[in-house]
Short mmCIF file of C-alpha atoms in Angstrom, two decimals:
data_model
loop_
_atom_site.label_atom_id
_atom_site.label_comp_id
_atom_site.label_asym_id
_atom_site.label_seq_id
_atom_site.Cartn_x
_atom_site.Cartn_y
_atom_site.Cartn_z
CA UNK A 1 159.76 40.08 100.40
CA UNK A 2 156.74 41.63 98.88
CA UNK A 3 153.29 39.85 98.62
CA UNK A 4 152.94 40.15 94.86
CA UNK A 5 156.94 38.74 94.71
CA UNK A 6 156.37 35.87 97.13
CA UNK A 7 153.35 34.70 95.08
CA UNK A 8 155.48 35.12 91.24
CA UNK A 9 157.97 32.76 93.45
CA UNK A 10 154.80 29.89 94.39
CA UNK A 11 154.13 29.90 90.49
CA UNK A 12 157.29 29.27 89.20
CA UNK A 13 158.17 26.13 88.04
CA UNK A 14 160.88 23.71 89.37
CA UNK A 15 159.20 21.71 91.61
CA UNK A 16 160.13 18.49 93.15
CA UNK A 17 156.73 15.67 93.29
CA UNK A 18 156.87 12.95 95.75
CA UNK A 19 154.92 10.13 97.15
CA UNK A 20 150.94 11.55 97.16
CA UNK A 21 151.06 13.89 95.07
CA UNK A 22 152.55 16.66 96.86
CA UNK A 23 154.95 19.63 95.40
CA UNK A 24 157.35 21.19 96.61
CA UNK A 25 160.10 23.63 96.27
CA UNK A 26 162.96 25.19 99.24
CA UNK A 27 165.72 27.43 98.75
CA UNK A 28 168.06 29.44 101.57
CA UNK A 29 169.30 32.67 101.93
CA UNK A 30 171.58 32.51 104.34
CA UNK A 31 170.22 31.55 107.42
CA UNK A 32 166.43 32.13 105.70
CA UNK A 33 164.63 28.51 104.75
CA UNK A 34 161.72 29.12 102.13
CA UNK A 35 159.38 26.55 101.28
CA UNK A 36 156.90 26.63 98.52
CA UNK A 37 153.97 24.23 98.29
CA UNK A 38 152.30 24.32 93.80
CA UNK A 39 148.64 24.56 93.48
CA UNK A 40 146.76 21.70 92.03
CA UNK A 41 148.27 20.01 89.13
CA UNK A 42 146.89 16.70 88.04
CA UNK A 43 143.80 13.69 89.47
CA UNK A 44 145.44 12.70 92.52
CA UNK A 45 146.13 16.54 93.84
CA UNK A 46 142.07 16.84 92.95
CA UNK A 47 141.19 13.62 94.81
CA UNK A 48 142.81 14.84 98.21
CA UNK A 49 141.56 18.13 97.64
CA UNK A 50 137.98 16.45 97.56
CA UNK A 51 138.41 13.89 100.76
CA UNK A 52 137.48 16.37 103.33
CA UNK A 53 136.49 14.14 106.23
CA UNK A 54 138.29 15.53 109.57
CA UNK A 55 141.20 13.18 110.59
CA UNK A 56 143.75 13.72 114.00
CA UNK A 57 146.70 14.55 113.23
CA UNK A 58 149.74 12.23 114.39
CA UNK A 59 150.89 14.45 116.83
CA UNK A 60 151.61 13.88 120.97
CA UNK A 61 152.03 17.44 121.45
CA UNK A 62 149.75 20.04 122.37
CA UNK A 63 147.39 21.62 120.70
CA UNK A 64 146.01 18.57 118.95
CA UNK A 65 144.38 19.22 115.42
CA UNK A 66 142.06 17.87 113.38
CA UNK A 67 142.51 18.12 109.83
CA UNK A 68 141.05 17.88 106.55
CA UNK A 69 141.79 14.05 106.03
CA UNK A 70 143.63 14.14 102.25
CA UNK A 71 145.79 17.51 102.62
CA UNK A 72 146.99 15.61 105.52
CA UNK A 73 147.62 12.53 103.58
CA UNK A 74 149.52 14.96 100.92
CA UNK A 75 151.72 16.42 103.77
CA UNK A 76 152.47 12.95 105.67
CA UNK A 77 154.27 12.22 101.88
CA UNK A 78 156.30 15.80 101.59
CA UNK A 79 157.27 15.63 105.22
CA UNK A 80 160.46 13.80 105.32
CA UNK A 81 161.50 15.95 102.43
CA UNK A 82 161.06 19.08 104.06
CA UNK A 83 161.93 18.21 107.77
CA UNK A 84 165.46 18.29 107.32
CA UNK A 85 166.03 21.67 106.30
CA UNK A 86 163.48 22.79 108.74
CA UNK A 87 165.45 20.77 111.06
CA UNK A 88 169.16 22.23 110.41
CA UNK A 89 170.04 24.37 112.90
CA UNK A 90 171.73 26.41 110.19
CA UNK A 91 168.10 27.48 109.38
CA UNK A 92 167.23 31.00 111.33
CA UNK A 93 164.03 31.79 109.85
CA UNK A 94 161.05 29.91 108.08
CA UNK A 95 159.08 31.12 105.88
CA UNK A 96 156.36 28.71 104.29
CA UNK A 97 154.04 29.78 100.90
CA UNK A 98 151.55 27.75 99.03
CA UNK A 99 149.05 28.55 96.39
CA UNK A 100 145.78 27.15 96.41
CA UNK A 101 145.83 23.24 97.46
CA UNK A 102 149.16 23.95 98.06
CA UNK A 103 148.32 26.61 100.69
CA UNK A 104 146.72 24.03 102.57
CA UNK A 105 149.96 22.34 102.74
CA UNK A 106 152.01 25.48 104.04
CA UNK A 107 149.15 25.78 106.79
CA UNK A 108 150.45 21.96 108.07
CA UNK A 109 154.07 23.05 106.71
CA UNK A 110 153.70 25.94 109.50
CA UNK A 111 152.37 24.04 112.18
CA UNK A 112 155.26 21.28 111.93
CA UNK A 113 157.99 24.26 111.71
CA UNK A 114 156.64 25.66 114.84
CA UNK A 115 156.63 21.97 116.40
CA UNK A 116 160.09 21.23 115.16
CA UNK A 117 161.85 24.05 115.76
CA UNK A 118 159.94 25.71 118.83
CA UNK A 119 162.52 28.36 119.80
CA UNK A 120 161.93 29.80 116.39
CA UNK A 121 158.45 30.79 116.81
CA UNK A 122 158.86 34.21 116.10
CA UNK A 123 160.52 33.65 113.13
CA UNK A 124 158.50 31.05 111.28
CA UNK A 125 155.66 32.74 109.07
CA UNK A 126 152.95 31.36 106.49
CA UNK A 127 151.09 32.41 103.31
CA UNK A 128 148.10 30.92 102.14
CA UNK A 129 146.95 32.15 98.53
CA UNK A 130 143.58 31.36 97.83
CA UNK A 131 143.89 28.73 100.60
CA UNK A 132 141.04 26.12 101.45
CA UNK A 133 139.88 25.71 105.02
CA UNK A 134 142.37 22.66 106.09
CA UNK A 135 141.46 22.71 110.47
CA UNK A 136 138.46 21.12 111.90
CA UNK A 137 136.17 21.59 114.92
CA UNK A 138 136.61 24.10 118.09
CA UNK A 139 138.88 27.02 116.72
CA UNK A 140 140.73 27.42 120.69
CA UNK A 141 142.68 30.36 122.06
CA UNK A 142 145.72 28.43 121.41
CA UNK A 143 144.91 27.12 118.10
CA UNK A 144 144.29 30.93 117.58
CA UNK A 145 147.99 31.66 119.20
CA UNK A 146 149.24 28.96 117.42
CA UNK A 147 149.00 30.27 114.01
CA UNK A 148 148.96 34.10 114.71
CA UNK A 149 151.93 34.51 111.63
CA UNK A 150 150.18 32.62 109.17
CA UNK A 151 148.04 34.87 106.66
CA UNK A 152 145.26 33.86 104.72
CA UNK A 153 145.09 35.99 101.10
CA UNK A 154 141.59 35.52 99.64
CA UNK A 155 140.42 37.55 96.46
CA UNK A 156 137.13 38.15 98.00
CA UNK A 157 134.60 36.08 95.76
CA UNK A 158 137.25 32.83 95.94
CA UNK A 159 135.79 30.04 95.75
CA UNK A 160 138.53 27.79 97.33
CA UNK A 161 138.58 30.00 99.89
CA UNK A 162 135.23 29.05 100.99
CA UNK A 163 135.68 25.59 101.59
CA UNK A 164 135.44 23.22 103.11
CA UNK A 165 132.24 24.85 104.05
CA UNK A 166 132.49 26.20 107.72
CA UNK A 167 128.82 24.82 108.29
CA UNK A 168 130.71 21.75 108.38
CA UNK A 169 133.17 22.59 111.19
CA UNK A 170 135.69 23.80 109.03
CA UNK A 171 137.43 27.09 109.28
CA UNK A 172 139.93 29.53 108.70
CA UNK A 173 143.37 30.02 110.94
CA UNK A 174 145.91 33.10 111.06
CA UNK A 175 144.55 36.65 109.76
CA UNK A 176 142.37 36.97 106.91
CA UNK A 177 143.84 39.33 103.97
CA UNK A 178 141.14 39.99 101.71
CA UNK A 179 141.36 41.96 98.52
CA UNK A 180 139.83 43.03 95.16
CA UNK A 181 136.27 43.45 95.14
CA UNK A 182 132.93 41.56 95.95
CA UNK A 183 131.67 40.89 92.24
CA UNK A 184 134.03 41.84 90.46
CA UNK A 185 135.23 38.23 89.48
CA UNK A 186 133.05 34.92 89.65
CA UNK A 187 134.17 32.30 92.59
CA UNK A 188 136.39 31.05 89.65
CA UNK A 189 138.19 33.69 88.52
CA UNK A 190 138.89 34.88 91.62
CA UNK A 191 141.36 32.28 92.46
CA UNK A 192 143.32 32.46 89.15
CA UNK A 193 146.13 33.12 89.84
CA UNK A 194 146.70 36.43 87.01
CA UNK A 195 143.42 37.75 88.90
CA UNK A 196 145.22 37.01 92.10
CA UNK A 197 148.70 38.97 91.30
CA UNK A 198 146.69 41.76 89.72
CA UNK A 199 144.72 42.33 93.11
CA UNK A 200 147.92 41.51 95.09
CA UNK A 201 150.25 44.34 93.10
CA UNK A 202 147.34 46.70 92.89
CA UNK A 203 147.03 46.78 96.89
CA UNK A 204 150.57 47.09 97.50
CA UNK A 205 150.35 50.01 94.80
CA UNK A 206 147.64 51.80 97.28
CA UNK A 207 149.61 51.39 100.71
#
Protein backbone atom coordinates (compact mmCIF):
# COMPACT_ATOMS: atom_id res chain seq x y z
CA UNK A 1 0.00 0.00 0.00
CA UNK A 2 1.02 3.44 -0.98
CA UNK A 3 2.35 6.10 1.54
CA UNK A 4 -0.24 8.75 0.76
CA UNK A 5 -3.07 5.61 1.10
CA UNK A 6 -1.68 4.25 4.37
CA UNK A 7 -1.79 7.75 5.92
CA UNK A 8 -5.86 8.56 4.40
CA UNK A 9 -6.27 5.01 6.38
CA UNK A 10 -4.49 6.58 10.05
CA UNK A 11 -7.08 9.54 9.61
CA UNK A 12 -10.08 7.85 9.23
CA UNK A 13 -12.34 7.58 11.83
CA UNK A 14 -13.57 4.41 13.68
CA UNK A 15 -11.42 4.11 16.36
CA UNK A 16 -11.67 2.10 19.45
CA UNK A 17 -10.35 4.36 23.01
CA UNK A 18 -9.29 2.44 25.95
CA UNK A 19 -7.86 2.79 29.35
CA UNK A 20 -5.14 6.00 28.97
CA UNK A 21 -6.16 7.46 26.38
CA UNK A 22 -4.91 5.46 23.64
CA UNK A 23 -6.62 4.81 19.98
CA UNK A 24 -6.67 2.35 18.08
CA UNK A 25 -7.86 0.68 15.01
CA UNK A 26 -6.83 -3.24 13.27
CA UNK A 27 -8.20 -4.84 10.36
CA UNK A 28 -6.87 -8.21 8.30
CA UNK A 29 -6.43 -9.08 4.96
CA UNK A 30 -5.96 -12.36 4.92
CA UNK A 31 -3.08 -13.34 6.64
CA UNK A 32 -2.02 -9.27 6.76
CA UNK A 33 -2.68 -7.64 10.53
CA UNK A 34 -2.82 -3.69 10.26
CA UNK A 35 -2.81 -1.61 13.17
CA UNK A 36 -3.44 2.05 13.28
CA UNK A 37 -2.58 4.22 16.27
CA UNK A 38 -5.01 8.33 15.91
CA UNK A 39 -3.05 11.38 16.53
CA UNK A 40 -3.84 13.46 19.52
CA UNK A 41 -7.40 13.94 20.32
CA UNK A 42 -8.34 15.36 23.65
CA UNK A 43 -6.26 16.56 27.52
CA UNK A 44 -5.16 13.28 28.52
CA UNK A 45 -3.50 12.30 24.89
CA UNK A 46 -1.73 16.03 25.47
CA UNK A 47 -0.67 15.21 29.05
CA UNK A 48 1.31 11.96 28.00
CA UNK A 49 2.51 13.61 25.07
CA UNK A 50 4.07 16.26 27.55
CA UNK A 51 5.57 13.67 30.39
CA UNK A 52 8.76 13.03 28.64
CA UNK A 53 10.94 11.75 31.47
CA UNK A 54 12.82 8.40 30.21
CA UNK A 55 11.26 5.29 31.89
CA UNK A 56 12.52 1.23 31.26
CA UNK A 57 10.44 -0.49 29.62
CA UNK A 58 8.92 -3.79 31.27
CA UNK A 59 10.71 -5.99 29.23
CA UNK A 60 13.31 -9.20 30.23
CA UNK A 61 14.40 -9.46 26.79
CA UNK A 62 17.15 -8.02 25.01
CA UNK A 63 17.68 -4.99 23.84
CA UNK A 64 16.32 -3.13 26.83
CA UNK A 65 14.75 0.40 26.06
CA UNK A 66 14.18 3.34 27.62
CA UNK A 67 11.27 5.24 26.72
CA UNK A 68 9.54 8.39 26.81
CA UNK A 69 7.67 7.77 30.21
CA UNK A 70 3.73 8.72 29.09
CA UNK A 71 3.67 7.16 25.38
CA UNK A 72 4.67 4.22 27.35
CA UNK A 73 1.97 4.65 29.85
CA UNK A 74 -0.50 5.08 26.64
CA UNK A 75 0.80 1.75 25.14
CA UNK A 76 0.86 -0.37 28.56
CA UNK A 77 -3.29 0.54 28.24
CA UNK A 78 -3.72 -0.49 24.27
CA UNK A 79 -1.56 -3.53 24.74
CA UNK A 80 -3.85 -6.24 25.72
CA UNK A 81 -6.07 -5.02 22.96
CA UNK A 82 -3.72 -5.39 20.32
CA UNK A 83 -1.62 -8.48 21.51
CA UNK A 84 -4.01 -10.91 20.49
CA UNK A 85 -4.19 -10.38 16.96
CA UNK A 86 -0.53 -9.83 16.89
CA UNK A 87 -0.46 -13.00 18.70
CA UNK A 88 -2.73 -15.32 16.28
CA UNK A 89 -0.75 -17.34 14.40
CA UNK A 90 -3.26 -16.75 11.61
CA UNK A 91 -1.46 -13.33 11.36
CA UNK A 92 1.50 -13.53 8.51
CA UNK A 93 2.46 -10.04 8.32
CA UNK A 94 2.33 -6.83 10.59
CA UNK A 95 2.13 -3.80 9.57
CA UNK A 96 1.84 -0.94 12.31
CA UNK A 97 0.90 3.08 11.34
CA UNK A 98 0.37 5.98 13.61
CA UNK A 99 0.03 9.64 13.06
CA UNK A 100 1.57 12.01 15.22
CA UNK A 101 1.27 10.93 19.10
CA UNK A 102 -0.01 8.05 17.69
CA UNK A 103 3.21 7.32 15.76
CA UNK A 104 4.88 7.12 18.91
CA UNK A 105 2.65 4.34 19.76
CA UNK A 106 3.31 2.25 16.44
CA UNK A 107 7.16 2.78 17.28
CA UNK A 108 6.34 0.59 20.81
CA UNK A 109 3.48 -1.25 18.66
CA UNK A 110 6.62 -2.43 16.42
CA UNK A 111 8.92 -3.26 18.98
CA UNK A 112 6.29 -5.62 20.87
CA UNK A 113 5.34 -7.29 17.30
CA UNK A 114 8.91 -8.07 16.78
CA UNK A 115 9.10 -9.41 20.55
CA UNK A 116 5.92 -11.38 20.21
CA UNK A 117 6.13 -12.83 17.17
CA UNK A 118 10.04 -13.12 16.53
CA UNK A 119 10.01 -15.45 13.50
CA UNK A 120 8.13 -12.72 11.75
CA UNK A 121 10.76 -10.19 11.73
CA UNK A 122 10.92 -9.72 8.24
CA UNK A 123 7.52 -9.20 7.91
CA UNK A 124 6.58 -6.74 10.62
CA UNK A 125 7.01 -2.99 9.36
CA UNK A 126 6.25 0.58 10.96
CA UNK A 127 5.18 4.11 9.92
CA UNK A 128 5.63 7.01 11.91
CA UNK A 129 3.88 10.29 10.47
CA UNK A 130 5.09 13.25 11.95
CA UNK A 131 6.31 11.02 14.82
CA UNK A 132 7.91 12.43 18.14
CA UNK A 133 11.20 11.05 19.38
CA UNK A 134 9.74 8.14 21.84
CA UNK A 135 13.63 6.11 22.69
CA UNK A 136 16.04 7.38 25.17
CA UNK A 137 19.81 7.30 25.75
CA UNK A 138 22.66 5.23 23.73
CA UNK A 139 21.09 4.62 20.16
CA UNK A 140 23.15 0.74 19.93
CA UNK A 141 23.86 -1.33 16.85
CA UNK A 142 21.06 -3.47 17.84
CA UNK A 143 18.65 -0.90 18.79
CA UNK A 144 19.65 0.29 15.21
CA UNK A 145 18.94 -3.51 13.85
CA UNK A 146 16.10 -3.64 15.85
CA UNK A 147 14.00 -1.18 14.13
CA UNK A 148 15.60 -1.21 10.59
CA UNK A 149 11.63 -1.54 8.98
CA UNK A 150 10.25 1.18 10.85
CA UNK A 151 10.20 4.62 8.84
CA UNK A 152 10.06 7.88 10.20
CA UNK A 153 7.98 10.49 7.65
CA UNK A 154 8.78 14.07 8.74
CA UNK A 155 7.58 17.17 6.60
CA UNK A 156 10.85 18.81 7.08
CA UNK A 157 10.05 21.96 9.35
CA UNK A 158 7.75 19.47 11.82
CA UNK A 159 7.69 20.44 14.83
CA UNK A 160 6.69 17.12 16.54
CA UNK A 161 9.22 15.69 14.81
CA UNK A 162 11.75 17.50 16.71
CA UNK A 163 11.00 16.42 20.01
CA UNK A 164 11.66 15.43 22.56
CA UNK A 165 14.69 17.47 21.94
CA UNK A 166 17.71 15.11 21.15
CA UNK A 167 19.91 17.45 23.47
CA UNK A 168 18.04 15.63 25.95
CA UNK A 169 18.99 12.05 24.96
CA UNK A 170 16.19 11.58 22.86
CA UNK A 171 16.27 10.41 19.32
CA UNK A 172 15.03 9.08 16.28
CA UNK A 173 14.87 5.06 15.30
CA UNK A 174 14.33 3.34 11.73
CA UNK A 175 15.09 5.56 8.48
CA UNK A 176 14.28 9.06 8.28
CA UNK A 177 11.82 10.00 5.20
CA UNK A 178 11.84 13.57 4.90
CA UNK A 179 9.82 15.59 2.47
CA UNK A 180 8.44 18.99 1.30
CA UNK A 181 10.61 21.79 1.79
CA UNK A 182 12.67 23.68 4.55
CA UNK A 183 10.38 26.91 4.93
CA UNK A 184 7.91 26.29 3.16
CA UNK A 185 5.47 25.62 6.17
CA UNK A 186 5.96 26.87 9.90
CA UNK A 187 6.84 23.90 12.58
CA UNK A 188 2.95 23.90 12.77
CA UNK A 189 1.77 23.48 9.63
CA UNK A 190 4.05 21.12 8.79
CA UNK A 191 2.54 18.42 10.79
CA UNK A 192 -1.08 19.00 9.63
CA UNK A 193 -2.02 16.46 8.41
CA UNK A 194 -3.60 18.12 4.67
CA UNK A 195 0.11 19.60 4.51
CA UNK A 196 1.30 16.14 5.25
CA UNK A 197 -0.80 14.15 2.40
CA UNK A 198 -0.07 16.96 -0.01
CA UNK A 199 3.83 16.42 0.45
CA UNK A 200 3.25 12.62 0.74
CA UNK A 201 1.13 12.35 -2.85
CA UNK A 202 3.32 14.97 -4.42
CA UNK A 203 6.59 12.71 -3.80
CA UNK A 204 5.07 9.62 -4.87
CA UNK A 205 3.93 11.77 -8.03
CA UNK A 206 7.90 12.50 -8.70
CA UNK A 207 9.25 8.78 -8.27
Amino acid sequence: MRLSKLFEECLREGYTHVENGGDFRLFRREGELYIFFAHSDGVLDWKNNLDFPAKASVREEAPHLFVHRGFLRVWMGVEKHVAPAIQDTRTKSITVVGYSHGAALAVLCYDYALRARPALQDKITGYGFGCPRVLWGIKTAAVRERFKRFTVIRNIDDIVTHVPPAALGYYHVGKMLEMGKKGKYSPVDAHRAENMLAELKSLEASI
